[in-house]
Tab-separated table of C-alpha atoms in Angstrom:
chain	number	residue	atom	x	y	z
B	1	MET	CA	-58.797	14.321	35.148
B	2	ASN	CA	-55.834	16.644	34.614
B	3	ASN	CA	-53.403	13.844	35.510
B	4	LEU	CA	-55.061	11.575	32.951
B	5	ILE	CA	-54.678	14.223	30.267
B	6	LYS	CA	-50.998	14.640	31.167
B	7	HIS	CA	-50.388	10.872	30.939
B	8	ILE	CA	-52.116	10.717	27.563
B	9	SER	CA	-50.008	13.636	26.293
B	10	VAL	CA	-46.797	11.925	27.402
B	11	LEU	CA	-47.829	8.666	25.717
B	12	LEU	CA	-48.646	10.495	22.490
B	13	MET	CA	-45.260	12.233	22.523
B	14	LEU	CA	-43.433	8.942	23.114
B	15	GLY	CA	-45.460	7.263	20.405
B	16	GLY	CA	-44.590	10.020	17.966
B	17	PHE	CA	-40.911	9.778	18.882
B	18	PHE	CA	-40.760	6.011	18.313
B	19	ALA	CA	-42.738	6.331	15.098
B	20	ASN	CA	-40.282	8.921	13.766
B	21	SER	CA	-37.348	6.743	14.809
B	22	ALA	CA	-38.804	3.711	13.045
B	23	PHE	CA	-39.525	5.789	9.949
B	24	ALA	CA	-35.971	7.152	9.934
B	25	GLN	CA	-34.526	3.656	10.320
B	26	GLN	CA	-36.705	2.405	7.491
B	27	ASN	CA	-35.557	5.239	5.236
B	28	THR	CA	-31.929	4.543	6.154
B	29	LYS	CA	-32.377	0.882	5.335
B	30	ARG	CA	-33.961	1.744	2.008
B	31	ALA	CA	-31.078	4.080	1.238
B	32	ASP	CA	-28.577	1.328	2.086
B	33	ASP	CA	-30.457	-1.130	-0.124
B	34	THR	CA	-30.227	1.194	-3.122
B	35	PRO	CA	-27.856	-0.471	-5.622
B	36	LEU	CA	-24.632	1.339	-6.407
B	37	LYS	CA	-24.563	1.676	-10.183
B	38	LEU	CA	-21.063	1.116	-11.482
B	39	THR	CA	-19.372	1.642	-14.785
B	40	LEU	CA	-15.786	0.520	-15.202
B	41	HIS	CA	-14.775	4.166	-14.935
B	42	ASP	CA	-16.556	4.514	-11.584
B	43	ALA	CA	-15.036	1.324	-10.203
B	44	LEU	CA	-11.524	2.397	-11.179
B	45	GLN	CA	-11.859	5.887	-9.759
B	46	ILE	CA	-13.146	4.576	-6.426
B	47	ALA	CA	-10.489	1.869	-6.173
B	48	VAL	CA	-7.526	4.077	-7.103
B	49	SER	CA	-8.536	6.680	-4.509
B	50	ASP	CA	-9.876	4.486	-1.671
B	51	ASN	CA	-8.083	1.143	-1.840
B	52	PRO	CA	-5.929	0.609	1.296
B	53	THR	CA	-2.988	-0.726	-0.713
B	54	VAL	CA	-2.833	2.469	-2.764
B	55	ARG	CA	-3.170	4.658	0.318
B	56	VAL	CA	-0.398	2.756	2.110
B	57	ALA	CA	1.906	3.388	-0.861
B	58	GLU	CA	1.033	7.092	-0.801
B	59	GLN	CA	1.883	7.261	2.892
B	60	GLU	CA	5.215	5.608	2.123
B	61	VAL	CA	5.998	8.489	-0.240
B	62	LYS	CA	5.317	10.966	2.556
B	63	LYS	CA	7.419	8.899	4.942
B	64	THR	CA	10.458	8.863	2.643
B	65	THR	CA	10.032	12.580	1.946
B	66	TYR	CA	10.198	13.305	5.657
B	67	ALA	CA	13.273	11.071	5.914
B	68	LYS	CA	14.946	13.074	3.138
B	69	ASN	CA	14.169	16.343	4.919
B	70	LYS	CA	15.582	14.860	8.112
B	71	ALA	CA	18.820	13.982	6.310
B	72	TRP	CA	19.142	17.525	4.958
B	73	ALA	CA	18.751	18.859	8.502
B	74	ALA	CA	22.160	17.377	9.368
B	75	LEU	CA	23.804	20.066	7.211
B	76	PHE	CA	22.476	22.885	9.382
B	77	PRO	CA	23.829	23.942	12.776
B	78	LYS	CA	22.612	22.025	15.776
B	79	VAL	CA	21.928	24.318	18.738
B	80	ASP	CA	21.064	23.058	22.234
B	81	LEU	CA	20.272	24.995	25.394
B	82	ASN	CA	21.496	23.118	28.460
B	83	GLY	CA	20.951	23.656	32.158
B	84	ASN	CA	22.205	21.778	35.199
B	85	TYR	CA	21.843	22.207	38.960
B	86	SER	CA	23.618	20.134	41.597
B	87	TYR	CA	23.536	20.198	45.383
B	88	THR	CA	26.427	18.712	47.346
B	89	ILE	CA	25.122	16.707	50.299
B	90	LYS	CA	28.535	15.747	51.680
B	91	LYS	CA	31.561	17.665	50.567
B	92	GLN	CA	34.685	15.870	49.488
B	93	LYS	CA	37.686	16.045	51.818
B	94	MET	CA	41.343	16.320	50.964
B	95	TYR	CA	43.959	15.146	53.454
B	96	PHE	CA	47.406	16.700	53.871
B	97	GLY	CA	49.970	14.800	55.945
B	98	GLY	CA	53.566	15.632	56.938
B	99	MET	CA	53.099	19.341	56.337
B	100	LYS	CA	53.588	22.282	58.723
B	101	PHE	CA	51.463	25.352	58.482
B	102	PRO	CA	52.160	28.701	60.085
B	103	GLY	CA	51.071	28.792	63.734
B	104	MET	CA	51.047	25.002	64.000
B	105	GLY	CA	54.601	24.440	65.344
B	106	GLY	CA	55.687	21.777	67.886
B	107	SER	CA	55.747	22.059	71.708
B	108	PRO	CA	58.627	23.899	73.413
B	109	GLY	CA	61.654	21.880	74.311
B	110	GLY	CA	64.778	20.501	72.841
B	111	ASN	CA	63.190	17.430	71.354
B	112	GLY	CA	60.144	19.154	70.010
B	113	GLY	CA	61.216	18.703	66.389
B	114	ASN	CA	61.194	14.915	66.461
B	115	ASN	CA	57.865	14.812	68.254
B	116	ASP	CA	56.302	17.146	65.662
B	117	GLN	CA	57.469	14.921	62.837
B	118	ASN	CA	55.951	11.823	64.423
B	119	SER	CA	52.728	13.662	65.190
B	120	SER	CA	52.334	15.018	61.658
B	121	ALA	CA	52.894	11.586	60.192
B	122	ASN	CA	50.075	10.101	62.205
B	123	ASN	CA	47.618	13.016	62.195
B	124	ALA	CA	46.806	14.234	58.624
B	125	ILE	CA	44.930	17.484	58.127
B	126	ALA	CA	41.480	17.173	56.410
B	127	ILE	CA	40.164	20.057	54.320
B	128	GLU	CA	36.662	20.105	52.734
B	129	VAL	CA	36.569	21.198	49.112
B	130	GLY	CA	33.725	22.225	46.829
B	131	VAL	CA	30.538	24.204	47.325
B	132	ARG	CA	26.971	23.321	48.201
B	133	HIS	CA	25.237	24.811	45.187
B	134	SER	CA	26.349	24.599	41.573
B	135	ILE	CA	24.404	25.888	38.564
B	136	GLN	CA	25.517	25.581	34.967
B	137	THR	CA	23.588	26.832	31.959
B	138	GLY	CA	24.604	27.613	28.431
B	139	ILE	CA	24.341	27.046	24.724
B	140	GLN	CA	26.102	24.407	22.657
B	141	ALA	CA	26.217	24.563	18.868
B	142	GLY	CA	27.886	22.540	16.177
B	143	MET	CA	27.774	21.906	12.457
B	144	PRO	CA	29.715	19.954	9.849
B	145	LEU	CA	31.997	22.001	7.606
B	146	ILE	CA	33.442	19.218	5.502
B	147	ALA	CA	31.459	15.958	5.523
B	148	PRO	CA	31.795	14.081	2.201
B	149	GLN	CA	29.938	10.983	3.399
B	150	LEU	CA	27.042	13.077	4.682
B	151	TRP	CA	26.822	15.002	1.414
B	152	SER	CA	26.827	11.790	-0.597
B	153	SER	CA	24.153	10.186	1.590
B	154	LEU	CA	21.695	12.912	0.579
B	155	SER	CA	21.539	11.435	-2.915
B	156	ILE	CA	20.520	8.103	-1.355
B	157	ASN	CA	17.537	9.734	0.336
B	158	ALA	CA	16.571	11.526	-2.879
B	159	ALA	CA	16.683	8.229	-4.799
B	160	GLU	CA	14.614	6.592	-2.067
B	161	VAL	CA	11.889	9.218	-2.497
B	162	GLU	CA	11.818	8.654	-6.261
B	163	LEU	CA	11.628	4.905	-5.694
B	164	ALA	CA	8.728	5.335	-3.262
B	165	LYS	CA	6.883	7.468	-5.822
B	166	GLU	CA	7.369	4.817	-8.486
B	167	LYS	CA	6.186	2.109	-6.097
B	168	SER	CA	3.105	4.216	-5.424
B	169	ARG	CA	2.491	4.465	-9.161
B	170	GLY	CA	3.118	0.732	-9.453
B	171	SER	CA	0.461	0.046	-6.829
B	172	LYS	CA	-1.996	2.084	-8.905
B	173	VAL	CA	-0.967	0.161	-12.034
B	174	ASP	CA	-1.584	-3.139	-10.255
B	175	MET	CA	-4.852	-1.890	-8.794
B	176	THR	CA	-6.048	-0.714	-12.210
B	177	ALA	CA	-5.388	-4.140	-13.707
B	178	GLU	CA	-6.995	-5.997	-10.789
B	179	VAL	CA	-10.136	-3.843	-10.808
B	180	ARG	CA	-10.511	-4.169	-14.578
B	181	LYS	CA	-10.153	-7.936	-14.416
B	182	ALA	CA	-12.566	-8.155	-11.480
B	183	TYR	CA	-15.072	-5.987	-13.358
B	184	TYR	CA	-14.759	-8.110	-16.519
B	185	THR	CA	-15.162	-11.282	-14.449
B	186	ALA	CA	-18.327	-9.893	-12.873
B	187	LEU	CA	-19.635	-9.005	-16.342
B	188	LEU	CA	-18.883	-12.539	-17.545
B	189	ALA	CA	-20.790	-13.965	-14.575
B	190	ASN	CA	-23.763	-11.745	-15.402
B	191	GLU	CA	-23.640	-12.730	-19.073
B	192	ALA	CA	-23.367	-16.418	-18.180
B	193	TYR	CA	-26.404	-16.082	-15.939
B	194	ARG	CA	-28.318	-14.325	-18.715
B	195	VAL	CA	-27.424	-17.058	-21.226
B	196	TYR	CA	-28.311	-19.884	-18.862
B	197	ARG	CA	-31.486	-18.082	-17.911
B	198	GLN	CA	-32.516	-17.720	-21.554
B	199	SER	CA	-31.820	-21.386	-22.145
B	200	TYR	CA	-33.779	-22.271	-19.007
B	201	ASP	CA	-36.695	-20.093	-20.125
B	202	ASN	CA	-36.640	-21.824	-23.523
B	203	ALA	CA	-36.650	-25.210	-21.808
B	204	GLN	CA	-39.551	-24.139	-19.594
B	205	GLU	CA	-41.541	-22.926	-22.586
B	206	ASN	CA	-40.830	-26.160	-24.469
B	207	TYR	CA	-41.852	-28.175	-21.431
B	208	ARG	CA	-45.098	-26.231	-21.146
B	209	GLN	CA	-45.957	-26.779	-24.809
B	210	ILE	CA	-44.993	-30.464	-24.725
B	211	LYS	CA	-47.036	-30.952	-21.590
B	212	GLU	CA	-50.111	-29.435	-23.255
B	213	LYS	CA	-49.641	-31.701	-26.281
B	214	TYR	CA	-49.094	-34.723	-24.050
B	215	GLU	CA	-52.285	-34.003	-22.143
B	216	ARG	CA	-54.134	-33.905	-25.483
B	217	GLY	CA	-52.448	-37.114	-26.589
B	218	LEU	CA	-50.450	-35.489	-29.396
B	219	VAL	CA	-46.957	-36.513	-28.194
B	220	ALA	CA	-45.496	-39.469	-26.380
B	221	GLN	CA	-44.564	-39.471	-22.718
B	222	TYR	CA	-40.912	-39.854	-23.747
B	223	ASP	CA	-40.922	-36.342	-25.233
B	224	LEU	CA	-42.407	-34.937	-22.036
B	225	LEU	CA	-39.811	-36.669	-19.854
B	226	ARG	CA	-36.938	-35.637	-22.108
B	227	THR	CA	-38.054	-31.997	-22.030
B	228	GLU	CA	-38.384	-32.096	-18.265
B	229	VAL	CA	-34.912	-33.626	-17.887
B	230	GLN	CA	-33.409	-30.944	-20.105
B	231	MET	CA	-35.038	-28.214	-18.010
B	232	LYS	CA	-33.819	-29.775	-14.757
B	233	ASN	CA	-30.288	-30.143	-16.150
B	234	ILE	CA	-30.077	-26.418	-16.869
B	235	GLU	CA	-31.402	-25.352	-13.477
B	236	PRO	CA	-28.145	-26.089	-11.513
B	237	ASN	CA	-26.236	-23.961	-14.020
B	238	VAL	CA	-28.588	-21.055	-13.319
B	239	VAL	CA	-28.077	-21.435	-9.569
B	240	GLN	CA	-24.300	-21.640	-9.997
B	241	ALA	CA	-24.338	-18.553	-12.219
B	242	GLU	CA	-26.232	-16.618	-9.537
B	243	LEU	CA	-23.614	-17.611	-6.965
B	244	SER	CA	-20.820	-16.577	-9.336
B	245	ILE	CA	-22.379	-13.124	-9.658
B	246	LYS	CA	-22.353	-12.670	-5.882
B	247	LEU	CA	-18.767	-13.866	-5.519
B	248	THR	CA	-17.366	-11.765	-8.362
B	249	GLU	CA	-19.197	-8.647	-7.213
B	250	LYS	CA	-17.857	-9.104	-3.679
B	251	GLN	CA	-14.344	-9.379	-5.063
B	252	LEU	CA	-14.888	-6.133	-6.962
B	253	LYS	CA	-16.266	-4.406	-3.855
B	254	LEU	CA	-13.297	-5.645	-1.849
B	255	LEU	CA	-10.886	-3.962	-4.270
B	256	MET	CA	-12.966	-0.783	-4.168
B	257	ASP	CA	-13.041	-0.811	-0.335
B	258	VAL	CA	-16.846	-0.759	-0.455
B	259	ASP	CA	-19.084	-2.481	2.100
B	260	LEU	CA	-19.440	-6.101	0.976
B	261	GLU	CA	-23.164	-6.045	1.792
B	262	LYS	CA	-23.763	-2.985	-0.373
B	263	PRO	CA	-25.657	-4.053	-3.531
B	264	VAL	CA	-24.074	-3.003	-6.815
B	265	GLU	CA	-25.348	-2.898	-10.364
B	266	LEU	CA	-22.935	-3.103	-13.291
B	267	THR	CA	-24.169	-0.839	-16.068
B	268	ASP	CA	-21.800	-2.180	-18.758
B	269	SER	CA	-21.872	-5.442	-20.679
B	270	LEU	CA	-19.213	-7.521	-22.391
B	271	ALA	CA	-20.694	-6.696	-25.781
B	272	VAL	CA	-19.761	-3.032	-25.223
B	273	TYR	CA	-16.078	-3.986	-25.211
B	274	SER	CA	-16.257	-6.072	-28.374
B	275	ARG	CA	-15.426	-3.018	-30.513
B	276	GLN	CA	-11.951	-2.910	-28.931
B	277	ILE	CA	-11.104	-6.303	-30.385
B	278	TYR	CA	-10.443	-4.897	-33.845
B	279	GLN	CA	-8.000	-2.252	-32.594
B	280	ASP	CA	-4.261	-2.721	-33.022
B	281	TYR	CA	-2.392	-3.277	-29.773
B	282	MET	CA	0.720	-4.908	-31.231
B	283	GLN	CA	3.345	-2.323	-30.275
B	284	PRO	CA	7.081	-3.111	-30.279
B	285	VAL	CA	8.131	-4.790	-27.060
B	286	ASP	CA	10.799	-2.237	-26.133
B	287	THR	CA	8.398	0.654	-26.732
B	288	LEU	CA	5.661	-0.961	-24.668
B	289	LEU	CA	7.957	-1.579	-21.688
B	290	VAL	CA	9.226	2.004	-21.429
B	291	GLU	CA	6.788	2.824	-18.611
B	292	ASN	CA	6.784	-0.633	-17.034
B	293	SER	CA	6.689	-0.023	-13.288
B	294	THR	CA	8.764	-3.058	-12.324
B	295	LEU	CA	11.600	-2.121	-14.681
B	296	LYS	CA	11.485	1.513	-13.606
B	297	GLN	CA	11.708	0.451	-9.965
B	298	ILE	CA	14.768	-1.654	-10.747
B	299	GLU	CA	16.289	1.300	-12.603
B	300	LEU	CA	15.741	3.557	-9.589
B	301	GLN	CA	17.134	0.877	-7.295
B	302	GLY	CA	20.234	0.886	-9.504
B	303	LYS	CA	20.622	4.645	-9.034
B	304	GLN	CA	20.149	4.249	-5.316
B	305	MET	CA	22.730	1.465	-5.184
B	306	ALA	CA	25.219	3.605	-7.121
B	307	ALA	CA	24.716	6.355	-4.542
B	308	VAL	CA	25.290	3.824	-1.750
B	309	VAL	CA	28.582	2.725	-3.347
B	310	GLN	CA	29.695	6.340	-3.701
B	311	THR	CA	28.758	7.055	-0.077
B	312	SER	CA	30.760	4.078	1.158
B	313	LYS	CA	33.810	5.430	-0.720
B	314	MET	CA	33.420	8.803	0.991
B	315	ALA	CA	34.221	7.097	4.305
B	316	PHE	CA	37.931	7.280	3.340
B	317	LEU	CA	37.896	11.106	3.294
B	318	PRO	CA	38.502	13.353	6.315
B	319	THR	CA	35.784	15.368	8.038
B	320	LEU	CA	35.872	18.774	9.679
B	321	SER	CA	33.309	20.115	12.126
B	322	LEU	CA	32.841	23.375	13.995
B	323	GLY	CA	31.723	23.596	17.612
B	324	PHE	CA	30.816	26.433	19.960
B	325	VAL	CA	30.114	26.394	23.703
B	326	TYR	CA	28.992	29.255	25.915
B	327	ASN	CA	28.250	28.443	29.557
B	328	TYR	CA	27.376	30.536	32.598
B	329	ASN	CA	28.299	28.992	35.955
B	330	TYR	CA	27.309	29.737	39.530
B	331	MET	CA	29.017	28.207	42.580
B	332	GLY	CA	28.456	28.996	46.245
B	333	ASP	CA	27.649	27.551	49.641
B	334	GLU	CA	24.572	29.742	49.793
B	335	LEU	CA	22.054	29.992	46.996
B	336	LYS	CA	22.166	33.722	46.383
B	337	LEU	CA	21.612	34.134	42.681
B	338	SER	CA	21.800	37.920	42.948
B	339	ASN	CA	25.473	37.773	43.857
B	340	ASP	CA	27.176	38.757	40.602
B	341	LYS	CA	30.603	37.776	41.874
B	342	GLN	CA	29.661	34.108	41.993
B	343	TRP	CA	28.494	33.984	38.354
B	344	SER	CA	31.244	33.276	35.821
B	345	PRO	CA	30.918	32.922	32.020
B	346	TYR	CA	32.791	30.351	29.987
B	347	SER	CA	32.968	30.118	26.172
B	348	MET	CA	34.902	28.112	23.621
B	349	VAL	CA	35.098	27.592	19.853
B	350	ASN	CA	36.615	24.396	18.491
B	351	LEU	CA	37.406	22.791	15.164
B	352	THR	CA	37.462	19.000	15.014
B	353	LEU	CA	39.345	17.298	12.205
B	354	SER	CA	38.957	13.548	11.770
B	355	ILE	CA	41.211	11.700	9.314
B	356	PRO	CA	40.438	7.981	8.849
B	357	ILE	CA	43.649	5.962	8.837
B	358	PHE	CA	42.978	2.345	9.747
B	359	ASN	CA	40.004	0.365	11.035
B	360	GLY	CA	40.874	-3.189	10.121
B	361	GLY	CA	39.664	-2.975	6.513
B	362	ALA	CA	36.006	-2.375	7.415
B	363	ARG	CA	35.632	0.555	5.014
B	364	LEU	CA	37.210	-1.320	2.115
B	365	ASN	CA	35.048	-4.388	2.679
B	366	ASP	CA	31.965	-2.181	2.888
B	367	VAL	CA	32.742	-0.760	-0.570
B	368	LYS	CA	33.251	-4.252	-1.982
B	369	MET	CA	29.995	-5.442	-0.406
B	370	GLN	CA	28.016	-2.569	-1.955
B	371	LYS	CA	29.584	-3.209	-5.370
B	372	ALA	CA	28.604	-6.876	-5.122
B	373	GLY	CA	25.031	-5.796	-4.405
B	374	GLN	CA	25.188	-3.490	-7.411
B	375	ARG	CA	26.262	-6.341	-9.705
B	376	GLN	CA	23.550	-8.556	-8.216
B	377	LEU	CA	20.940	-5.922	-9.049
B	378	GLU	CA	22.187	-5.701	-12.645
B	379	LEU	CA	21.844	-9.459	-13.068
B	380	ASN	CA	18.307	-9.357	-11.665
B	381	ARG	CA	17.451	-6.496	-13.994
B	382	HIS	CA	18.638	-8.480	-17.010
B	383	LEU	CA	16.599	-11.512	-15.948
B	384	ILE	CA	13.425	-9.532	-15.196
B	385	THR	CA	13.695	-7.612	-18.475
B	386	ARG	CA	13.728	-10.884	-20.407
B	387	GLN	CA	10.774	-12.148	-18.390
B	388	MET	CA	8.829	-8.967	-19.138
B	389	LYS	CA	9.539	-9.242	-22.857
B	390	LEU	CA	8.351	-12.842	-22.827
B	391	ALA	CA	5.200	-11.799	-20.955
B	392	VAL	CA	4.463	-9.134	-23.587
B	393	GLN	CA	4.846	-11.672	-26.380
B	394	ASN	CA	2.544	-14.079	-24.548
B	395	GLN	CA	-0.110	-11.390	-24.148
B	396	HIS	CA	0.167	-10.531	-27.846
B	397	ASP	CA	-0.458	-14.200	-28.629
B	398	GLN	CA	-3.404	-14.238	-26.215
B	399	LEU	CA	-4.926	-11.199	-27.928
B	400	THR	CA	-4.492	-12.752	-31.363
B	401	ASN	CA	-5.998	-16.042	-30.217
B	402	ALA	CA	-8.937	-14.314	-28.508
B	403	THR	CA	-9.598	-12.227	-31.634
B	404	LYS	CA	-9.789	-15.328	-33.822
B	405	ARG	CA	-12.059	-17.084	-31.340
B	406	TYR	CA	-14.294	-14.010	-31.111
B	407	ILE	CA	-14.765	-13.855	-34.884
B	408	ALA	CA	-15.616	-17.557	-35.009
B	409	ALA	CA	-17.910	-17.342	-31.959
B	410	LYS	CA	-19.754	-14.323	-33.338
B	411	GLU	CA	-20.524	-16.162	-36.565
B	412	ALA	CA	-21.465	-19.262	-34.576
B	413	VAL	CA	-24.018	-17.295	-32.512
B	414	VAL	CA	-25.712	-15.995	-35.652
B	415	SER	CA	-25.858	-19.499	-37.127
B	416	ALA	CA	-27.005	-21.077	-33.839
B	417	GLU	CA	-29.822	-18.544	-33.373
B	418	LYS	CA	-31.018	-19.144	-36.909
B	419	GLY	CA	-30.687	-22.923	-36.454
B	420	TYR	CA	-32.725	-22.838	-33.240
B	421	GLN	CA	-35.498	-20.854	-34.904
B	422	ILE	CA	-35.628	-23.371	-37.769
B	423	ALA	CA	-35.569	-26.359	-35.393
B	424	GLU	CA	-38.358	-24.817	-33.309
B	425	MET	CA	-40.553	-24.259	-36.360
B	426	ARG	CA	-39.846	-27.750	-37.711
B	427	TYR	CA	-40.740	-29.315	-34.374
B	428	LYS	CA	-43.962	-27.344	-34.128
B	429	THR	CA	-44.971	-28.518	-37.618
B	430	GLY	CA	-43.941	-32.083	-36.849
B	431	GLU	CA	-41.093	-32.162	-39.374
B	432	SER	CA	-38.403	-32.869	-36.727
B	433	THR	CA	-38.075	-34.559	-33.381
B	434	LEU	CA	-37.502	-33.166	-29.911
B	435	VAL	CA	-33.922	-34.401	-30.093
B	436	GLU	CA	-33.152	-31.961	-32.889
B	437	LEU	CA	-34.728	-29.083	-30.949
B	438	ASN	CA	-32.698	-29.923	-27.861
B	439	ASP	CA	-29.528	-30.142	-29.918
B	440	ALA	CA	-30.249	-26.742	-31.436
B	441	ASP	CA	-30.845	-25.235	-27.998
B	442	LEU	CA	-27.622	-26.739	-26.667
B	443	ALA	CA	-25.693	-25.428	-29.683
B	444	LEU	CA	-27.113	-21.939	-29.130
B	445	LEU	CA	-26.223	-22.075	-25.449
B	446	GLN	CA	-22.648	-23.099	-26.188
B	447	ALA	CA	-22.252	-20.503	-28.951
B	448	ARG	CA	-23.367	-17.672	-26.671
B	449	LEU	CA	-21.055	-18.834	-23.892
B	450	ASN	CA	-18.129	-19.060	-26.322
B	451	TYR	CA	-18.924	-15.570	-27.620
B	452	ASN	CA	-18.846	-14.028	-24.148
B	453	GLN	CA	-15.797	-16.064	-23.186
B	454	ALA	CA	-13.874	-14.807	-26.230
B	455	ILE	CA	-14.591	-11.163	-25.356
B	456	TYR	CA	-13.687	-11.837	-21.737
B	457	ASP	CA	-10.387	-13.518	-22.650
B	458	PHE	CA	-9.479	-10.633	-24.951
B	459	MET	CA	-10.173	-7.977	-22.310
B	460	MET	CA	-8.306	-9.944	-19.638
B	461	ALA	CA	-5.267	-10.247	-21.919
B	462	LYS	CA	-5.493	-6.549	-22.709
B	463	ALA	CA	-5.633	-5.690	-18.999
B	464	ASP	CA	-2.470	-7.736	-18.420
B	465	LEU	CA	-0.793	-6.096	-21.411
B	466	ASP	CA	-1.722	-2.633	-20.148
B	467	LYS	CA	-0.306	-3.568	-16.753
B	468	LEU	CA	2.997	-4.435	-18.417
B	469	SER	CA	2.944	-1.070	-20.193
B	470	GLY	CA	2.402	0.805	-16.906
B	471	TYR	CA	-1.174	1.881	-17.600
B	472	VAL	CA	-2.870	3.794	-14.766
B	473	ALA	CA	-6.559	4.658	-14.991
B	474	THR	CA	-7.430	8.355	-14.990
B	475	SER	CA	-10.604	10.251	-15.722
B	476	ASP	CA	-9.639	10.516	-19.410
B	477	ASN	CA	-8.203	7.125	-20.366
B	478	VAL	CA	-10.505	4.459	-18.869
B	479	GLU	CA	-11.049	1.578	-21.275
């Protein structure tokens, strides 16, 4: 009986555990399914802070900053502590031939001298040299005193850091424009779906009414078939609009570095941005391009190239460096480190002067090569500046064109809505045919699409214009 109770208790505990796990998973799934509500401001803030492209550019700034600090380190003394131990396995021998040492004379006799000379010529004396143990430790230090090329190269690293910062800002400018355009495209897809859905709902309602009249014998079968065909013709547009919403929202989530399966809900609408159409964006071209990131990058590249040319010229100047060595040596056949007599210090201070005289014209050709690159950059800058000015003028024309189309489309929507209401009433009273009602519905559909398209085109042109002006989204200037 007790065992049965224990088994039941264990089963209840396991059941409770799995129930809690399932409940937690269900709550997690519900939390993941909660739509992420997005304004344009939210989308921009997330993208500018989380997009991988922006973060890569920020890391590049850090990388170039570290490189600049590394270059500055070359101006400071370099100090190294060295140590070396060697053990001689077989000592080197030195041979002495034809030499007489005290106590090593020839044999007694009158001819002993000639015999000694022949013997010494054939039997050389071998003497081992060196010691078994050798230890060397010490400090080496050095630093440049006069290094014109090194000094000049520091300005190259400083210009490289400034260029990396501008590229980082340029990545944020590009990201701001891309996110805005993706957000506007998603809004257009939502508006297109809403318009097609309204037209489809109107067609469904007309079909229902015509079907009731047909069943009572009040209208011909032709009217019923025509209404059904109109409804079926709109249905593919609704399906395509739904697909467009999914695709455009995924593109937006990709730029924001958000999970592609995470549902989002755009809280804005294209109509909200219609008030910006009447604002004046026609600034002078030169004023608008002052903060253009591409032109600023070329300007910084020009400064960097000028520093490179100057550095290459510094290669003709002499250099002077200071060096210091302090070593402590130990040598002996026995490793007795406590023997002070076998330890000997050694120190030296040196000045090294290097004067470039001739190297086959490599330095001169290097200067000419850098100057050619500098002229090439100036030509590219002139070309890109003209292209940017042309792009600004094109965007001004796009804004003007979109404004005119918006005004016409807005008036057309008002007229089309009124025309549809009149056509609907006339058809209900029998004063007009189904053809007129369908034409009115089609005109209303096209007017609404043109209205949204005009706002979309204006905002897209404005996003491109702001990109040319170097606009970066912040918490205070989101449009």
